[in-house]
PDB file of C-alpha atoms in Angstrom:
ATOM      1  CA  ALA A 238       0.000   0.000   0.000  1.00  0.00           C
ATOM      2  CA  MET A 239       2.878   2.395   0.785  1.00  0.00           C
ATOM      3  CA  LEU A 240       4.517   1.671  -2.554  1.00  0.00           C
ATOM      4  CA  GLU A 241       1.249   2.198  -4.412  1.00  0.00           C
ATOM      5  CA  TYR A 242       0.740   5.494  -2.574  1.00  0.00           C
ATOM      6  CA  LEU A 243       4.189   6.639  -3.722  1.00  0.00           C
ATOM      7  CA  ASN A 244       3.395   5.429  -7.253  1.00  0.00           C
ATOM      8  CA  GLN A 245       0.314   7.654  -7.289  1.00  0.00           C
ATOM      9  CA  THR A 246       1.875  10.739  -5.714  1.00  0.00           C
ATOM     10  CA  ILE A 247       5.521  11.247  -6.734  1.00  0.00           C
ATOM     11  CA  ASN A 248       7.607  11.032  -9.883  1.00  0.00           C
ATOM     12  CA  ALA A 249      10.278   8.447  -9.155  1.00  0.00           C
ATOM     13  CA  HIS A 250      12.007   5.305 -10.383  1.00  0.00           C
ATOM     14  CA  MET A 251      10.966   2.338  -8.218  1.00  0.00           C
ATOM     15  CA  ILE A 252      12.519  -1.122  -8.261  1.00  0.00           C
ATOM     16  CA  THR A 253      10.981  -4.051  -6.398  1.00  0.00           C
ATOM     17  CA  ILE A 254      12.780  -7.319  -5.714  1.00  0.00           C
ATOM     18  CA  GLU A 255      10.319 -10.001  -4.633  1.00  0.00           C
ATOM     19  CA  ASP A 256       9.924 -13.717  -3.928  1.00  0.00           C
ATOM     20  CA  PRO A 257       7.397 -14.155  -5.483  1.00  0.00           C
ATOM     21  CA  ILE A 258       5.875 -11.070  -7.106  1.00  0.00           C
ATOM     22  CA  GLU A 259       2.555 -10.801  -5.294  1.00  0.00           C
ATOM     23  CA  PHE A 260       1.099  -7.603  -6.735  1.00  0.00           C
ATOM     24  CA  ILE A 261       1.645  -6.246 -10.242  1.00  0.00           C
ATOM     25  CA  PHE A 262       2.038  -2.468 -10.105  1.00  0.00           C
ATOM     26  CA  GLN A 263       0.647  -0.367 -12.924  1.00  0.00           C
ATOM     27  CA  ALA A 264       2.930   2.607 -13.430  1.00  0.00           C
ATOM     28  CA  ASP A 265       1.230   5.887 -12.561  1.00  0.00           C
ATOM     29  CA  LYS A 266       3.723   8.611 -11.633  1.00  0.00           C
ATOM     30  CA  CYS A 267       6.566   6.150 -11.017  1.00  0.00           C
ATOM     31  CA  LEU A 268       8.593   4.157 -13.483  1.00  0.00           C
ATOM     32  CA  ILE A 269       8.399   0.694 -11.904  1.00  0.00           C
ATOM     33  CA  SER A 270      10.654  -2.313 -12.501  1.00  0.00           C
ATOM     34  CA  GLN A 271       9.618  -5.483 -10.707  1.00  0.00           C
ATOM     35  CA  ARG A 272      12.122  -8.310 -10.309  1.00  0.00           C
ATOM     36  CA  GLU A 273      11.462 -11.826  -9.093  1.00  0.00           C
ATOM     37  CA  LEU A 274      13.954 -13.988  -7.254  1.00  0.00           C
ATOM     38  CA  TRP A 275      15.131 -16.938  -9.385  1.00  0.00           C
ATOM     39  CA  GLY A 276      13.403 -15.642 -12.531  1.00  0.00           C
ATOM     40  CA  ASP A 277      15.190 -12.290 -12.826  1.00  0.00           C
ATOM     41  CA  THR A 278      17.976 -12.590 -10.259  1.00  0.00           C
ATOM     42  CA  TRP A 279      19.639 -15.276  -8.193  1.00  0.00           C
ATOM     43  CA  SER A 280      19.671 -13.410  -4.842  1.00  0.00           C
ATOM     44  CA  PHE A 281      18.293 -10.346  -3.117  1.00  0.00           C
ATOM     45  CA  ALA A 282      21.828  -9.075  -2.493  1.00  0.00           C
ATOM     46  CA  ASN A 283      22.774  -9.435  -6.162  1.00  0.00           C
ATOM     47  CA  ALA A 284      19.616  -7.610  -7.264  1.00  0.00           C
ATOM     48  CA  LEU A 285      20.264  -4.795  -4.767  1.00  0.00           C
ATOM     49  CA  ARG A 286      23.835  -4.327  -5.995  1.00  0.00           C
ATOM     50  CA  SER A 287      22.574  -4.257  -9.597  1.00  0.00           C
ATOM     51  CA  ALA A 288      19.818  -1.797  -8.677  1.00  0.00           C
ATOM     52  CA  MET A 289      22.426   0.783  -7.674  1.00  0.00           C
ATOM     53  CA  ARG A 290      23.503   1.039 -11.318  1.00  0.00           C
ATOM     54  CA  GLU A 291      19.935   1.705 -12.466  1.00  0.00           C
ATOM     55  CA  ASP A 292      19.527   5.027 -10.642  1.00  0.00           C
ATOM     56  CA  PRO A 293      16.374   4.214  -8.635  1.00  0.00           C
ATOM     57  CA  ASN A 294      14.834   6.556  -6.087  1.00  0.00           C
ATOM     58  CA  ILE A 295      12.918   3.814  -4.259  1.00  0.00           C
ATOM     59  CA  VAL A 296      13.882   0.173  -3.769  1.00  0.00           C
ATOM     60  CA  PHE A 297      11.717  -2.486  -2.166  1.00  0.00           C
ATOM     61  CA  VAL A 298      13.353  -5.753  -1.154  1.00  0.00           C
ATOM     62  CA  TRP A 299      10.864  -8.438  -0.166  1.00  0.00           C
ATOM     63  CA  GLU A 300      12.782  -9.670   2.887  1.00  0.00           C
ATOM     64  CA  ILE A 301      16.176  -9.246   4.510  1.00  0.00           C
ATOM     65  CA  ARG A 302      17.280 -12.753   5.436  1.00  0.00           C
ATOM     66  CA  ASP A 303      21.070 -12.687   5.388  1.00  0.00           C
ATOM     67  CA  THR A 304      24.170 -10.564   5.891  1.00  0.00           C
ATOM     68  CA  ASP A 305      24.763  -9.895   2.183  1.00  0.00           C
ATOM     69  CA  THR A 306      21.230  -8.571   1.671  1.00  0.00           C
ATOM     70  CA  ALA A 307      21.412  -6.477   4.854  1.00  0.00           C
ATOM     71  CA  GLU A 308      24.740  -4.959   3.740  1.00  0.00           C
ATOM     72  CA  ALA A 309      23.468  -4.217   0.222  1.00  0.00           C
ATOM     73  CA  ALA A 310      20.273  -2.583   1.566  1.00  0.00           C
ATOM     74  CA  LEU A 311      22.274  -0.472   4.016  1.00  0.00           C
ATOM     75  CA  ASN A 312      24.643   0.624   1.231  1.00  0.00           C
ATOM     76  CA  LEU A 313      21.666   1.736  -0.876  1.00  0.00           C
ATOM     77  CA  ALA A 314      20.154   3.671   2.029  1.00  0.00           C
ATOM     78  CA  GLU A 315      23.484   5.366   2.755  1.00  0.00           C
ATOM     79  CA  THR A 316      23.655   6.608  -0.831  1.00  0.00           C
ATOM     80  CA  GLY A 317      20.325   8.403  -0.516  1.00  0.00           C
ATOM     81  CA  HIS A 318      17.900   5.778  -1.813  1.00  0.00           C
ATOM     82  CA  LEU A 319      14.603   5.134  -0.039  1.00  0.00           C
ATOM     83  CA  VAL A 320      14.714   1.435   0.844  1.00  0.00           C
ATOM     84  CA  PHE A 321      11.714  -0.551   2.068  1.00  0.00           C
ATOM     85  CA  SER A 322      12.018  -4.096   3.348  1.00  0.00           C
ATOM     86  CA  THR A 323      10.655  -6.646   5.783  1.00  0.00           C
ATOM     87  CA  LEU A 324      12.152  -8.641   8.616  1.00  0.00           C
ATOM     88  CA  HIS A 325      10.215 -11.236  10.587  1.00  0.00           C
ATOM     89  CA  THR A 326      10.274  -9.710  14.064  1.00  0.00           C
ATOM     90  CA  SER A 327       7.745  -8.864  16.768  1.00  0.00           C
ATOM     91  CA  SER A 328       8.531  -5.187  17.453  1.00  0.00           C
ATOM     92  CA  ALA A 329      10.521  -2.197  16.236  1.00  0.00           C
ATOM     93  CA  SER A 330      13.337  -2.746  18.728  1.00  0.00           C
ATOM     94  CA  THR A 331      13.633  -6.442  17.829  1.00  0.00           C
ATOM     95  CA  THR A 332      13.861  -5.394  14.175  1.00  0.00           C
ATOM     96  CA  ILE A 333      16.882  -3.221  15.003  1.00  0.00           C
ATOM     97  CA  ASN A 334      18.338  -6.060  17.089  1.00  0.00           C
ATOM     98  CA  ARG A 335      17.806  -8.657  14.346  1.00  0.00           C
ATOM     99  CA  TYR A 336      19.329  -6.408  11.678  1.00  0.00           C
ATOM    100  CA  ILE A 337      22.497  -5.756  13.666  1.00  0.00           C
ATOM    101  CA  SER A 338      22.690  -9.442  14.694  1.00  0.00           C
ATOM    102  CA  LEU A 339      22.881 -10.505  11.048  1.00  0.00           C
ATOM    103  CA  PHE A 340      26.493  -9.265  11.018  1.00  0.00           C
ATOM    104  CA  PRO A 341      29.614 -10.788  12.612  1.00  0.00           C
ATOM    105  CA  PRO A 342      30.292  -9.585  16.200  1.00  0.00           C
ATOM    106  CA  GLU A 343      33.461  -7.706  15.243  1.00  0.00           C
ATOM    107  CA  ILE A 344      31.555  -5.252  12.995  1.00  0.00           C
ATOM    108  CA  GLN A 345      28.218  -4.998  14.840  1.00  0.00           C
ATOM    109  CA  SER A 346      29.176  -1.708  16.515  1.00  0.00           C
ATOM    110  CA  ASN A 347      29.966  -0.200  13.111  1.00  0.00           C
ATOM    111  CA  ILE A 348      26.688  -1.535  11.672  1.00  0.00           C
ATOM    112  CA  ALA A 349      24.760  -0.027  14.614  1.00  0.00           C
ATOM    113  CA  ASP A 350      26.366   3.363  13.870  1.00  0.00           C
ATOM    114  CA  ARG A 351      25.572   3.121  10.161  1.00  0.00           C
ATOM    115  CA  LEU A 352      22.016   1.906  10.750  1.00  0.00           C
ATOM    116  CA  SER A 353      21.348   4.696  13.263  1.00  0.00           C
ATOM    117  CA  GLU A 354      22.137   7.246  10.557  1.00  0.00           C
ATOM    118  CA  SER A 355      20.205   5.497   7.765  1.00  0.00           C
ATOM    119  CA  VAL A 356      16.961   4.151   9.202  1.00  0.00           C
ATOM    120  CA  SER A 357      14.007   6.560   9.041  1.00  0.00           C
ATOM    121  CA  TRP A 358      11.360   4.524  10.784  1.00  0.00           C
ATOM    122  CA  VAL A 359      10.308   0.990  11.636  1.00  0.00           C
ATOM    123  CA  LEU A 360       6.701  -0.163  11.451  1.00  0.00           C
ATOM    124  CA  SER A 361       5.850  -3.461  13.133  1.00  0.00           C
ATOM    125  CA  GLN A 362       2.497  -5.141  12.781  1.00  0.00           C
ATOM    126  CA  PHE A 363       0.582  -8.286  13.533  1.00  0.00           C
ATOM    127  CA  LEU A 364      -2.995  -9.406  13.107  1.00  0.00           C
ATOM    128  CA  VAL A 365      -5.381 -10.581  15.837  1.00  0.00           C
ATOM    129  CA  LYS A 366      -8.948 -11.824  15.630  1.00  0.00           C
ATOM    130  CA  SER A 367     -11.648  -9.193  15.840  1.00  0.00           C
ATOM    131  CA  VAL A 368     -14.101  -9.275  18.719  1.00  0.00           C
ATOM    132  CA  ASP A 369     -16.788 -10.744  16.420  1.00  0.00           C
ATOM    133  CA  ASP A 370     -14.328 -13.459  15.265  1.00  0.00           C
ATOM    134  CA  LYS A 371     -15.173 -12.706  11.600  1.00  0.00           C
ATOM    135  CA  SER A 372     -12.081 -10.762  10.596  1.00  0.00           C
ATOM    136  CA  ARG A 373      -8.640  -9.692  11.736  1.00  0.00           C
ATOM    137  CA  VAL A 374      -7.462  -6.364  13.075  1.00  0.00           C
ATOM    138  CA  GLY A 375      -3.938  -4.972  12.728  1.00  0.00           C
ATOM    139  CA  ILE A 376      -1.978  -3.958  15.809  1.00  0.00           C
ATOM    140  CA  TYR A 377       0.901  -1.633  14.975  1.00  0.00           C
ATOM    141  CA  GLU A 378       4.036  -0.166  16.485  1.00  0.00           C
ATOM    142  CA  LEU A 379       5.840   2.800  14.955  1.00  0.00           C
ATOM    143  CA  MET A 380       9.376   3.889  15.797  1.00  0.00           C
ATOM    144  CA  LEU A 381      10.585   7.143  14.273  1.00  0.00           C
ATOM    145  CA  ASN A 382      14.320   7.782  14.231  1.00  0.00           C
ATOM    146  CA  ASN A 383      14.851  10.933  16.253  1.00  0.00           C
ATOM    147  CA  THR A 384      18.009  11.933  18.146  1.00  0.00           C
ATOM    148  CA  ALA A 385      17.205   9.844  21.234  1.00  0.00           C
ATOM    149  CA  VAL A 386      16.334   6.740  19.199  1.00  0.00           C
ATOM    150  CA  ARG A 387      19.451   7.246  17.064  1.00  0.00           C
ATOM    151  CA  ASN A 388      21.615   7.291  20.202  1.00  0.00           C
ATOM    152  CA  ASN A 389      19.940   4.121  21.488  1.00  0.00           C
ATOM    153  CA  ILE A 390      20.524   2.359  18.156  1.00  0.00           C
ATOM    154  CA  LYS A 391      24.209   3.366  18.265  1.00  0.00           C
ATOM    155  CA  LYS A 392      24.495   1.913  21.778  1.00  0.00           C
ATOM    156  CA  TRP A 393      22.424  -1.106  20.670  1.00  0.00           C
ATOM    157  CA  ASP A 394      20.184  -0.363  23.668  1.00  0.00           C
ATOM    158  CA  ILE A 395      16.996  -2.298  22.905  1.00  0.00           C
ATOM    159  CA  LYS A 396      15.267  -1.382  26.190  1.00  0.00           C
ATOM    160  CA  GLY A 397      16.093   2.276  25.537  1.00  0.00           C
ATOM    161  CA  ILE A 398      14.445   2.065  22.112  1.00  0.00           C
ATOM    162  CA  ASP A 399      11.328   0.491  23.672  1.00  0.00           C
ATOM    163  CA  ASN A 400      11.196   3.249  26.309  1.00  0.00           C
ATOM    164  CA  MET A 401      11.497   5.959  23.652  1.00  0.00           C
ATOM    165  CA  ILE A 402       8.628   4.457  21.639  1.00  0.00           C
ATOM    166  CA  GLU A 403       6.463   4.165  24.760  1.00  0.00           C
ATOM    167  CA  THR A 404       7.079   7.773  25.868  1.00  0.00           C
ATOM    168  CA  SER A 405       7.104   9.546  22.489  1.00  0.00           C
ATOM    169  CA  SER A 406       3.475   9.461  21.400  1.00  0.00           C
ATOM    170  CA  THR A 407       3.506  13.259  21.034  1.00  0.00           C
ATOM    171  CA  HIS A 408       6.217  12.785  18.405  1.00  0.00           C
ATOM    172  CA  GLY A 409       4.120  10.304  16.403  1.00  0.00           C
ATOM    173  CA  MET A 410       5.448   7.036  17.828  1.00  0.00           C
ATOM    174  CA  ILE A 411       3.215   4.336  19.247  1.00  0.00           C
ATOM    175  CA  SER A 412       3.947   1.041  20.976  1.00  0.00           C
ATOM    176  CA  MET A 413       2.137  -2.245  20.329  1.00  0.00           C
ATOM    177  CA  LYS A 414       0.821  -2.101  23.903  1.00  0.00           C
ATOM    178  CA  SER A 415      -0.635   1.404  23.472  1.00  0.00           C
ATOM    179  CA  TYR A 416      -2.159   0.561  20.102  1.00  0.00           C
ATOM    180  CA  ALA A 417      -3.716  -2.624  21.511  1.00  0.00           C
ATOM    181  CA  GLN A 418      -5.168  -0.612  24.411  1.00  0.00           C
ATOM    182  CA  ARG A 419      -6.803   1.776  21.902  1.00  0.00           C
ATOM    183  CA  LEU A 420      -8.371  -1.162  20.051  1.00  0.00           C
ATOM    184  CA  LEU A 421      -9.564  -2.692  23.336  1.00  0.00           C
ATOM    185  CA  ALA A 422     -11.147   0.634  24.358  1.00  0.00           C
ATOM    186  CA  GLN A 423     -12.911   0.812  20.960  1.00  0.00           C
ATOM    187  CA  GLY A 424     -14.265  -2.727  21.423  1.00  0.00           C
ATOM    188  CA  LEU A 425     -12.583  -3.989  18.228  1.00  0.00           C
ATOM    189  CA  ILE A 426     -10.586  -6.739  19.976  1.00  0.00           C
ATOM    190  CA  ASP A 427     -10.771  -8.449  23.342  1.00  0.00           C
ATOM    191  CA  GLU A 428      -8.078  -9.286  25.867  1.00  0.00           C
ATOM    192  CA  LYS A 429      -8.017 -12.983  24.979  1.00  0.00           C
ATOM    193  CA  THR A 430      -6.723 -12.267  21.468  1.00  0.00           C
ATOM    194  CA  VAL A 431      -3.961  -9.803  22.408  1.00  0.00           C
TER     195      VAL A 431
END
């Protein structure tokens, strides 16, 4: 949905690297190139390195699973590209932790520094059953990279990141717990499903 919104609102060159391609984008304001793992490229990392030579503004990589992909995505972000990706984690802070943990221990401090300067935000989500048991409702967490969060990423302070998310609602952040409490108060979910 975020990529489609960008497609409809800004002039840009967008490259997606997927496994498999799940949604075919129709170019609107963006020039869109969609690549599929195994059909168009043999790895996410290889496709990301090749994407750099194609002058994209936006790059979407389906999932960061390994060190090579994480390094290639970080390199793209550091050169001014907007990079979207997914990691299978349960919160914003665990996403930061997982990303840094993909790298060997001897360079994790350097990766934390680089990531702290490159990440804009992390959105975590999961679905729970609705109170009527007929659909699912999304519970979200949003971490925005401000100065305090940046410092916590550099220190690899996961608890500090969680505390910043919890106490920074006036800055647009929200924790899973707070979002779930809103949904409970609205009667959209019940405590058994959270």
